[in-house]
Short mmCIF file of C-alpha atoms and ligand atoms in Angstrom, two decimals:
data_model
loop_
_atom_site.label_atom_id
_atom_site.label_comp_id
_atom_site.label_asym_id
_atom_site.label_seq_id
_atom_site.Cartn_x
_atom_site.Cartn_y
_atom_site.Cartn_z
CA UNK A 1 -24.37 15.25 -25.87
CA UNK A 2 -22.71 11.92 -27.12
CA UNK A 3 -19.42 12.25 -27.69
CA UNK A 4 -17.20 10.18 -30.59
CA UNK A 5 -13.69 9.53 -29.03
CA UNK A 6 -11.07 8.40 -31.91
CA UNK A 7 -7.66 7.20 -31.25
CA UNK A 8 -5.83 6.65 -35.05
CA UNK A 9 -2.86 4.71 -35.22
CA UNK A 10 -0.93 4.20 -38.24
CA UNK A 11 -2.76 0.81 -39.03
CA UNK A 12 -5.50 0.78 -36.39
CA UNK A 13 -8.01 2.93 -35.01
CA UNK A 14 -9.75 2.80 -31.50
CA UNK A 15 -13.05 4.84 -30.70
CA UNK A 16 -15.43 4.79 -27.62
CA UNK A 17 -18.73 6.41 -28.16
CA UNK A 18 -19.25 8.65 -24.59
CA UNK A 19 -23.51 9.62 -23.41
CA UNK A 20 -21.93 12.50 -21.25
CA UNK A 21 -25.19 13.19 -19.00
CA UNK A 22 -24.16 9.50 -17.48
CA UNK A 23 -20.41 10.01 -18.71
CA UNK A 24 -20.72 5.83 -19.61
CA UNK A 25 -19.29 4.23 -22.71
CA UNK A 26 -22.11 3.50 -25.26
CA UNK A 27 -19.92 1.18 -27.53
CA UNK A 28 -16.20 0.75 -28.92
CA UNK A 29 -14.15 -0.39 -30.53
CA UNK A 30 -11.05 -1.09 -32.85
CA UNK A 31 -10.39 -1.29 -36.77
CA UNK A 32 -7.43 -2.78 -37.33
CA UNK A 33 -4.97 -3.82 -40.78
CA UNK A 34 -6.19 -0.68 -41.82
CA UNK A 35 -4.77 0.11 -45.64
CA UNK A 36 -4.14 -4.07 -45.73
CA UNK A 37 -7.59 -5.64 -45.46
CA UNK A 38 -9.61 -4.52 -42.55
CA UNK A 39 -11.45 -5.82 -39.74
CA UNK A 40 -13.69 -4.07 -37.35
CA UNK A 41 -14.18 -5.30 -33.64
CA UNK A 42 -17.02 -3.19 -32.20
CA UNK A 43 -19.10 -4.13 -29.09
CA UNK A 44 -22.41 -1.98 -27.77
CA UNK A 45 -22.65 -2.14 -23.84
CA UNK A 46 -23.50 -5.31 -22.46
CA UNK A 47 -23.71 -6.85 -25.48
CA UNK A 48 -20.91 -9.25 -26.78
CA UNK A 49 -18.01 -8.20 -29.18
CA UNK A 50 -18.45 -7.86 -32.90
CA UNK A 51 -16.00 -9.20 -35.14
CA UNK A 52 -16.01 -8.45 -39.22
CA UNK A 53 -13.84 -8.61 -41.72
CA UNK A 54 -14.47 -5.31 -43.30
CA UNK A 55 -12.32 -3.65 -46.19
CA UNK A 56 -10.48 -0.10 -44.66
CA UNK A 57 -8.01 0.53 -47.91
CA UNK A 58 -8.20 4.17 -45.86
CA UNK A 59 -8.88 5.72 -42.49
CA UNK A 60 -11.87 7.24 -43.85
CA UNK A 61 -13.03 4.11 -44.52
CA UNK A 62 -12.43 2.56 -41.25
CA UNK A 63 -14.56 5.90 -40.11
CA UNK A 64 -17.25 4.88 -41.69
CA UNK A 65 -17.48 0.95 -41.29
CA UNK A 66 -17.31 2.11 -37.26
CA UNK A 67 -20.15 4.84 -38.30
CA UNK A 68 -22.00 1.88 -39.96
CA UNK A 69 -21.62 -0.04 -36.90
CA UNK A 70 -22.56 2.85 -34.39
CA UNK A 71 -25.41 3.19 -36.70
CA UNK A 72 -26.55 -0.19 -37.06
CA UNK A 73 -29.93 -1.14 -36.21
CA UNK A 74 -28.56 -5.15 -34.68
CA UNK A 75 -25.54 -4.12 -33.29
CA UNK A 76 -25.20 -0.55 -33.24
CA UNK A 77 -26.75 1.91 -30.25
CA UNK A 78 -27.49 5.00 -32.48
CA UNK A 79 -30.60 5.55 -35.01
CA UNK A 80 -28.19 8.37 -36.75
CA UNK A 81 -24.60 9.41 -37.31
CA UNK A 82 -25.92 13.14 -36.46
CA UNK A 83 -26.81 12.20 -32.46
CA UNK A 84 -22.85 12.10 -32.27
CA UNK A 85 -22.40 16.01 -31.02
CA UNK A 86 -18.67 16.13 -31.64
CA UNK A 87 -15.59 13.59 -32.22
CA UNK A 88 -12.86 13.69 -29.71
CA UNK A 89 -9.33 12.91 -31.19
CA UNK A 90 -5.84 11.49 -29.26
CA UNK A 91 -2.97 13.70 -30.31
CA UNK A 92 0.17 12.03 -28.47
CA UNK A 93 2.30 15.24 -29.69
CA UNK A 94 1.38 19.01 -30.29
CA UNK A 95 5.24 20.37 -29.96
CA UNK A 96 4.98 23.72 -29.28
CA UNK A 97 2.34 24.73 -31.28
CA UNK A 98 -0.51 22.87 -29.80
CA UNK A 99 -0.78 23.20 -25.85
CA UNK A 100 -4.04 22.82 -25.00
CA UNK A 101 -7.22 21.19 -26.11
CA UNK A 102 -8.48 22.52 -29.33
CA UNK A 103 -11.38 22.82 -31.65
CA UNK A 104 -10.01 21.25 -35.28
CA UNK A 105 -9.64 24.27 -37.85
CA UNK A 106 -7.55 24.98 -41.16
CA UNK A 107 -4.74 26.42 -38.79
CA UNK A 108 -5.17 23.90 -36.04
CA UNK A 109 -4.69 21.47 -39.19
CA UNK A 110 -1.60 23.17 -40.45
CA UNK A 111 0.31 23.15 -36.56
CA UNK A 112 -0.76 19.48 -36.27
CA UNK A 113 1.35 19.05 -39.69
CA UNK A 114 4.20 20.71 -38.27
CA UNK A 115 4.64 18.14 -35.69
CA UNK A 116 5.24 15.35 -38.29
CA UNK A 117 8.57 16.91 -38.20
CA UNK A 118 9.37 16.18 -34.51
CA UNK A 119 6.66 13.32 -33.88
CA UNK A 120 6.24 11.41 -37.59
CA UNK A 121 5.05 8.21 -36.12
CA UNK A 122 2.56 9.49 -34.29
CA UNK A 123 1.42 12.65 -35.95
CA UNK A 124 0.88 11.59 -39.86
CA UNK A 125 -1.83 8.60 -38.74
CA UNK A 126 -3.57 11.27 -36.23
CA UNK A 127 -3.72 13.56 -39.21
CA UNK A 128 -5.39 9.90 -41.24
CA UNK A 129 -7.57 9.34 -39.15
CA UNK A 130 -8.93 13.13 -38.04
CA UNK A 131 -9.13 14.10 -42.16
CA UNK A 132 -11.17 10.62 -42.35
CA UNK A 133 -13.78 11.91 -39.86
CA UNK A 134 -14.01 15.71 -41.44
CA UNK A 135 -14.05 13.42 -44.51
CA UNK A 136 -17.03 10.99 -42.98
CA UNK A 137 -18.50 13.23 -40.69
CA UNK A 138 -18.26 17.26 -41.91
CA UNK A 139 -20.87 18.27 -40.20
CA UNK A 140 -19.91 17.29 -36.55
CA UNK A 141 -17.18 19.46 -34.87
CA UNK A 142 -13.47 17.66 -33.74
CA UNK A 143 -11.54 18.71 -30.91
CA UNK A 144 -7.67 17.65 -30.35
CA UNK A 145 -6.99 16.53 -27.30
CA UNK A 146 -3.15 16.73 -26.86
CA UNK A 147 -0.77 13.97 -24.54
CA UNK A 148 1.34 17.16 -24.37
CA UNK A 149 -0.71 19.91 -23.13
CA UNK A 150 -0.71 19.29 -19.31
CA UNK A 151 3.39 18.97 -19.01
CA UNK A 152 3.14 22.59 -20.65
CA UNK A 153 3.64 24.43 -17.36
CA UNK A 154 7.15 23.00 -16.63
CA UNK A 155 9.82 25.44 -16.23
CA UNK A 156 12.43 26.29 -18.51
CA UNK A 157 15.04 24.96 -16.13
CA UNK A 158 12.86 21.60 -16.55
CA UNK A 159 12.48 21.67 -20.29
CA UNK A 160 15.37 22.54 -21.69
CA UNK A 161 17.68 20.30 -22.64
CA UNK A 162 21.87 21.47 -22.34
CA UNK A 163 21.93 21.82 -25.69
CA UNK A 164 22.68 24.98 -27.91
CA UNK A 165 20.62 27.54 -27.89
CA UNK A 166 19.65 27.96 -30.90
CA UNK A 167 19.85 24.00 -31.81
CA UNK A 168 16.80 24.50 -29.76
CA UNK A 169 15.50 26.88 -31.04
CA UNK A 170 15.71 26.09 -34.56
CA UNK A 171 14.70 22.52 -34.03
CA UNK A 172 12.22 22.77 -31.46
CA UNK A 173 14.16 20.13 -29.23
CA UNK A 174 12.96 20.14 -25.98
CA UNK A 175 11.23 18.30 -22.99
CA UNK A 176 7.41 17.59 -23.95
CA UNK A 177 6.09 14.86 -21.84
CA UNK A 178 3.65 12.31 -22.90
CA UNK A 179 1.03 10.50 -20.87
CA UNK A 180 -0.43 14.07 -20.09
CA UNK A 181 -4.28 13.35 -20.25
CA UNK A 182 -3.66 10.43 -17.71
CA UNK A 183 -1.12 12.23 -15.59
CA UNK A 184 -3.55 14.54 -15.05
CA UNK A 185 -6.96 12.34 -14.73
CA UNK A 186 -5.24 10.05 -11.90
CA UNK A 187 -3.92 13.63 -10.23
CA UNK A 188 -7.02 15.15 -10.06
CA UNK A 189 -8.78 12.16 -8.33
CA UNK A 190 -5.66 12.05 -6.22
CA UNK A 191 -5.92 15.72 -5.27
CA UNK A 192 -10.58 14.39 -4.55
CA UNK A 193 -8.60 11.72 -2.22
CA UNK A 194 -6.64 14.15 -0.52
CA UNK A 195 -9.08 16.25 -0.14
CA UNK A 196 -7.30 19.48 -0.59
CA UNK A 197 -7.21 22.37 -2.98
CA UNK A 198 -5.01 21.66 -6.11
CA UNK A 199 -2.34 24.48 -5.45
CA UNK A 200 -2.03 22.74 -2.05
CA UNK A 201 -1.02 19.26 -2.94
CA UNK A 202 2.67 17.63 -4.15
CA UNK A 203 1.91 14.74 -6.13
CA UNK A 204 4.04 12.20 -7.81
CA UNK A 205 1.82 10.48 -11.19
CA UNK A 206 3.38 7.19 -11.96
CA UNK A 207 1.65 6.18 -15.46
CA UNK A 208 3.61 2.17 -15.90
CA UNK A 209 2.23 0.79 -18.98
CA UNK A 210 3.75 -0.55 -22.25
CA UNK A 211 5.25 2.97 -22.02
CA UNK A 212 5.94 4.76 -18.59
CA UNK A 213 6.53 7.89 -17.84
CA UNK A 214 6.69 9.73 -14.35
CA UNK A 215 5.36 13.48 -13.08
CA UNK A 216 6.06 15.72 -10.72
CA UNK A 217 2.78 17.71 -10.00
CA UNK A 218 2.85 21.02 -7.71
CA UNK A 219 -0.12 22.84 -6.75
CA UNK A 220 -1.94 21.06 -9.67
CA UNK A 221 0.62 21.57 -12.62
CA UNK A 222 2.78 19.94 -13.83
CA UNK A 223 6.71 20.76 -12.34
CA UNK A 224 9.02 17.94 -14.68
CA UNK A 225 8.30 14.38 -15.97
CA UNK A 226 10.79 11.82 -17.36
CA UNK A 227 9.62 11.22 -21.19
CA UNK A 228 11.45 13.96 -23.41
CA UNK A 229 11.66 15.67 -26.76
CA UNK A 230 9.90 12.03 -27.39
CA UNK A 231 8.40 9.12 -25.44
CA UNK A 232 11.73 7.16 -25.68
CA UNK A 233 13.36 8.59 -22.76
CA UNK A 234 12.75 8.37 -18.64
CA UNK A 235 12.10 4.64 -17.37
CA UNK A 236 13.19 1.65 -18.46
CA UNK A 237 9.53 0.16 -20.70
CA UNK A 238 8.55 -3.34 -21.96
CA UNK A 239 10.79 -2.34 -25.56
CA UNK A 240 11.67 1.01 -24.80
CA UNK A 241 15.87 1.86 -23.32
CA UNK A 242 14.42 4.96 -21.64
CA UNK A 243 17.48 7.36 -20.83
CA UNK A 244 20.69 5.68 -21.49
CA UNK A 245 23.99 7.59 -22.09
CA UNK A 246 23.78 9.79 -25.49
CA UNK A 247 27.59 8.56 -26.61
CA UNK A 248 26.32 4.94 -26.45
CA UNK A 249 24.58 5.58 -29.91
CA UNK A 250 27.14 6.57 -32.17
CA UNK A 251 29.32 4.07 -30.45
CA UNK A 252 26.62 1.24 -31.14
CA UNK A 253 25.91 2.54 -34.86
CA UNK A 254 30.11 2.42 -35.63
CA UNK A 255 30.81 -0.72 -33.69
CA UNK A 256 27.46 -2.65 -35.02
CA UNK A 257 27.91 -1.00 -38.34
CA UNK A 258 24.15 0.27 -38.59
CA UNK A 259 21.74 3.06 -39.67
CA UNK A 260 19.84 5.62 -38.07
CA UNK A 261 17.14 3.95 -39.30
CA UNK A 262 18.01 0.43 -37.72
CA UNK A 263 19.35 2.38 -34.34
CA UNK A 264 15.82 3.81 -34.08
CA UNK A 265 14.38 0.02 -34.19
CA UNK A 266 16.81 -0.89 -31.51
CA UNK A 267 16.41 1.63 -29.53
CA UNK A 268 12.30 1.67 -29.32
CA UNK A 269 11.62 -2.23 -29.91
CA UNK A 270 14.65 -4.14 -28.54
CA UNK A 271 15.33 -2.68 -25.05
CA UNK A 272 13.71 -1.79 -22.04
CA UNK A 273 12.31 -5.14 -20.39
CA UNK A 274 12.40 -7.07 -23.15
CA UNK A 275 16.22 -6.61 -24.01
CA UNK A 276 17.06 -7.04 -20.33
CA UNK A 277 15.54 -9.87 -19.83
CA UNK A 278 15.40 -11.54 -23.32
CA UNK A 279 12.17 -13.14 -22.64
CA UNK A 280 9.23 -10.24 -23.27
CA UNK A 281 8.53 -6.79 -23.40
CA UNK A 282 5.19 -8.27 -21.26
CA UNK A 283 6.28 -7.71 -17.79
CA UNK A 284 3.40 -10.51 -16.73
CA UNK A 285 5.83 -12.85 -18.67
CA UNK A 286 8.95 -11.13 -17.49
CA UNK A 287 7.42 -12.59 -13.89
CA UNK A 288 6.49 -15.62 -14.53
CA UNK A 289 10.29 -15.92 -15.98
CA UNK A 290 11.29 -14.61 -12.33
CA UNK A 291 9.19 -17.14 -11.15
CA UNK A 292 11.08 -19.78 -12.34
CA UNK A 293 14.53 -18.30 -11.32
CA UNK A 294 15.55 -16.30 -14.64
CA UNK A 295 18.02 -13.65 -13.20
CA UNK A 296 17.52 -11.56 -16.48
CA UNK A 297 14.45 -11.45 -15.81
CA UNK A 298 14.66 -10.20 -12.10
CA UNK A 299 17.35 -7.73 -13.28
CA UNK A 300 14.57 -5.98 -15.37
CA UNK A 301 12.37 -5.99 -12.77
CA UNK A 302 15.12 -4.56 -10.34
CA UNK A 303 16.12 -1.65 -12.84
CA UNK A 304 12.39 -0.56 -12.94
CA UNK A 305 11.67 -0.65 -9.45
CA UNK A 306 15.05 1.37 -8.55
CA UNK A 307 13.83 3.78 -11.64
CA UNK A 308 11.17 4.68 -9.98
CA UNK A 309 12.48 4.93 -6.57
CA UNK A 310 15.06 7.64 -7.72
CA UNK A 311 12.12 9.69 -9.49
CA UNK A 312 10.21 9.82 -6.53
CA UNK A 313 13.00 10.63 -4.41
CA UNK A 314 14.35 13.46 -7.21
CA UNK A 315 10.43 14.86 -7.84
CA UNK A 316 10.27 14.88 -3.45
CA UNK A 317 13.15 17.25 -3.63
CA UNK A 318 12.44 19.29 -7.15
CA UNK A 319 8.60 20.05 -5.29
CA UNK A 320 10.05 20.17 -1.56
CA UNK A 321 8.21 18.07 -0.06
CA UNK A 322 5.25 14.89 -0.99
CA UNK A 323 1.52 14.43 -0.31
CA UNK A 324 0.77 11.20 -2.31
CA UNK A 325 2.23 8.83 -5.01
CA UNK A 326 -0.30 7.57 -7.58
CA UNK A 327 0.21 4.61 -9.53
CA UNK A 328 -1.81 3.61 -12.60
CA UNK A 329 -1.88 2.04 -15.99
CA UNK A 330 -1.36 -1.56 -16.73
CA UNK A 331 1.10 -2.12 -14.98
CA UNK A 332 0.68 0.28 -12.29
CA UNK A 333 -2.36 -0.76 -11.97
CA UNK A 334 -2.02 -4.72 -11.61
CA UNK A 335 1.33 -5.27 -10.17
CA UNK A 336 1.32 -5.01 -6.28
CA UNK A 337 5.25 -6.43 -6.83
CA UNK A 338 6.55 -3.46 -8.55
CA UNK A 339 4.48 -0.77 -6.25
CA UNK A 340 6.04 -2.32 -3.13
CA UNK A 341 9.02 -2.84 -4.15
CA UNK A 342 9.71 0.93 -5.97
CA UNK A 343 8.58 2.31 -2.91
CA UNK A 344 9.65 0.12 0.19
CA UNK A 345 12.90 1.68 2.25
CA UNK A 346 11.82 4.74 1.66
CA UNK A 347 10.48 5.83 5.42
CA UNK A 348 12.49 8.65 5.30
CA UNK A 349 10.70 10.55 3.16
CA UNK A 350 7.26 9.41 5.15
CA UNK A 351 6.58 6.69 2.48
CA UNK A 352 4.94 3.57 4.34
CA UNK A 353 3.14 0.87 2.44
CA UNK A 354 0.60 -1.31 3.63
CA UNK A 355 1.66 -4.90 2.27
CA UNK A 356 -2.14 -6.24 2.72
CA UNK A 357 -3.82 -3.39 1.08
CA UNK A 358 -1.72 -3.55 -1.27
CA UNK A 359 -2.17 -6.65 -2.46
CA UNK A 360 -6.04 -6.39 -2.29
CA UNK A 361 -7.40 -7.17 -5.44
CA UNK A 362 -9.30 -3.28 -6.27
CA UNK A 363 -6.57 -1.59 -3.78
CA UNK A 364 -6.81 2.61 -4.04
CA UNK A 365 -5.08 3.75 -0.87
CA UNK A 366 -2.32 1.21 -0.49
CA UNK A 367 -0.12 3.38 2.15
CA UNK A 368 -0.73 2.75 6.08
CA UNK A 369 -2.65 4.91 7.82
CA UNK A 370 0.02 6.77 9.66
CA UNK A 371 2.04 7.01 6.31
CA UNK A 372 2.90 11.22 6.01
CA UNK A 373 2.90 10.11 1.97
CA UNK A 374 -0.38 8.58 0.94
CA UNK A 375 0.09 6.55 -2.12
CA UNK A 376 -3.01 5.43 -4.56
CA UNK A 377 -3.81 3.27 -6.97
CA UNK A 378 -5.87 5.41 -9.50
CA UNK A 379 -7.19 3.33 -12.58
CA UNK A 380 -6.76 5.82 -15.28
CA UNK A 381 -9.50 7.08 -18.46
CA UNK A 382 -7.70 9.06 -21.22
CA UNK A 383 -10.94 8.28 -23.09
CA UNK A 384 -13.36 10.22 -20.84
CA UNK A 385 -11.02 12.81 -20.26
CA UNK A 386 -10.62 13.31 -24.29
CA UNK A 387 -14.41 13.47 -23.99
CA UNK A 388 -14.81 16.04 -21.37
CA UNK A 389 -12.46 18.22 -22.73
CA UNK A 390 -15.04 17.84 -26.35
CA UNK A 391 -17.70 18.26 -24.48
CA UNK A 392 -16.96 21.33 -23.16
CA UNK A 393 -15.18 23.17 -25.86
CA UNK A 394 -18.23 22.15 -28.39
CA UNK A 395 -20.87 23.08 -25.58
CA UNK A 396 -19.57 26.63 -26.39
CA UNK A 397 -19.56 27.66 -29.76
P1 LIG B 1 -0.05 0.37 -23.17
O1 LIG B 1 0.67 1.26 -22.50
O2 LIG B 1 -0.13 -0.30 -24.29
O3 LIG B 1 -1.25 1.22 -22.64
P2 LIG B 1 -0.92 -1.23 -20.57
O4 LIG B 1 -1.29 0.20 -20.02
O5 LIG B 1 -2.12 -1.70 -21.09
O6 LIG B 1 -0.37 -0.83 -21.95
O7 LIG B 1 0.31 -1.86 -19.97
C1 LIG B 1 0.71 -2.79 -20.40
C2 LIG B 1 1.87 -3.67 -19.32
O8 LIG B 1 0.87 -3.70 -18.37
C3 LIG B 1 2.10 -5.07 -19.34
O9 LIG B 1 3.52 -5.08 -19.28
C4 LIG B 1 1.29 -6.02 -18.51
O10 LIG B 1 2.05 -7.04 -18.23
C5 LIG B 1 0.73 -5.49 -17.97
N1 LIG B 1 -0.38 -5.70 -17.41
C6 LIG B 1 -1.66 -5.65 -18.39
N2 LIG B 1 -2.50 -5.68 -17.27
C7 LIG B 1 -2.13 -6.64 -16.71
C8 LIG B 1 -2.79 -7.76 -15.47
N3 LIG B 1 -3.51 -7.86 -15.31
N4 LIG B 1 -1.58 -7.81 -14.72
C9 LIG B 1 -0.57 -7.80 -14.47
N5 LIG B 1 0.01 -7.08 -15.30
C10 LIG B 1 -0.97 -6.30 -16.47
#
């Protein structure tokens, strides 16, 4: 079975075509500048990337362009669109309505439309991508795989904010958690590496990328996570602030004379590594600045390490134990300094990092042999989870 995985943003649409027999990616690409002019970057396995200017006034036209590339005699890998058995869509926020991977139908679309209210930035483009696929591939089943779904097992006391209950009910304001597909994938891999049954594991997963989140997974089920109602809460991120005292927001709006929309931009785009270091939202550039003696860059780095340490400690307490910590995503997979500095001096919890193993490029287990808590680096693969869930749902039809 061939499954197309689609991740639609406001002006871009990423895609990968999977052969589910081999779990290999046959082709992947990116439609960019949708609604502006249109650019397609397309690559079939083992071949160089092809970049083409193709008009893409709408998401449907972007889908049409990618299908043409996939079926093209020279740059494609299938002969006809009907060879695509299903499309799996990445959905960032399912709200309280969409709590697991699901086949698209009218009522599912209606539920996703409700999410526009609580997560408009992601949901509106997702709907454009889904409708674009339905328009171009009307006979192909479409499945939603939802980032908030894996976190649905959190107990009420972990997801409830201490706000008036009626406001929670009215506006559905609660902790949802994000990066669930990634936390799920790496925690399942970690369970295999631990050689234990899922119900016997206590795992903390650290997804550290431009956006970052930590999750506590007890017995295979999420019991807490650092992101909240939106992907703004929790750790310091590239340009997002993470958790701050909420009183800072009205204070700043008043002092700086800025509006709600301006403060949203400020919290999402001007804070985090970028705001503290005044260098960049990209940690590589922050690290280069640290090498040159930049103190603000070092401060941004130290904040991240300290926060990871606090979350690991807190989640070990929440689970009454810890079998392993997993690092994943751009920073977690590539930055050994962060891994070492965030988990050093935690031997009271039984965490001992092996410095040499940690610095090895393709390291997997980076804890010492006598570390009571294992520490793993596991590359995430959200697209494969989306393709696998899609295959599972569609093969039951
Ligand atoms: P996103 O959340 O957008 O998917 P990524 O998971 O790619 O982002 O993470 C981006 C972050 O990872 C950046 O801060 C970048 O500095 C860091 N990163 C990505 N690749 C590397 C690498 N090879 N070496 C060091 N840092 C990296």
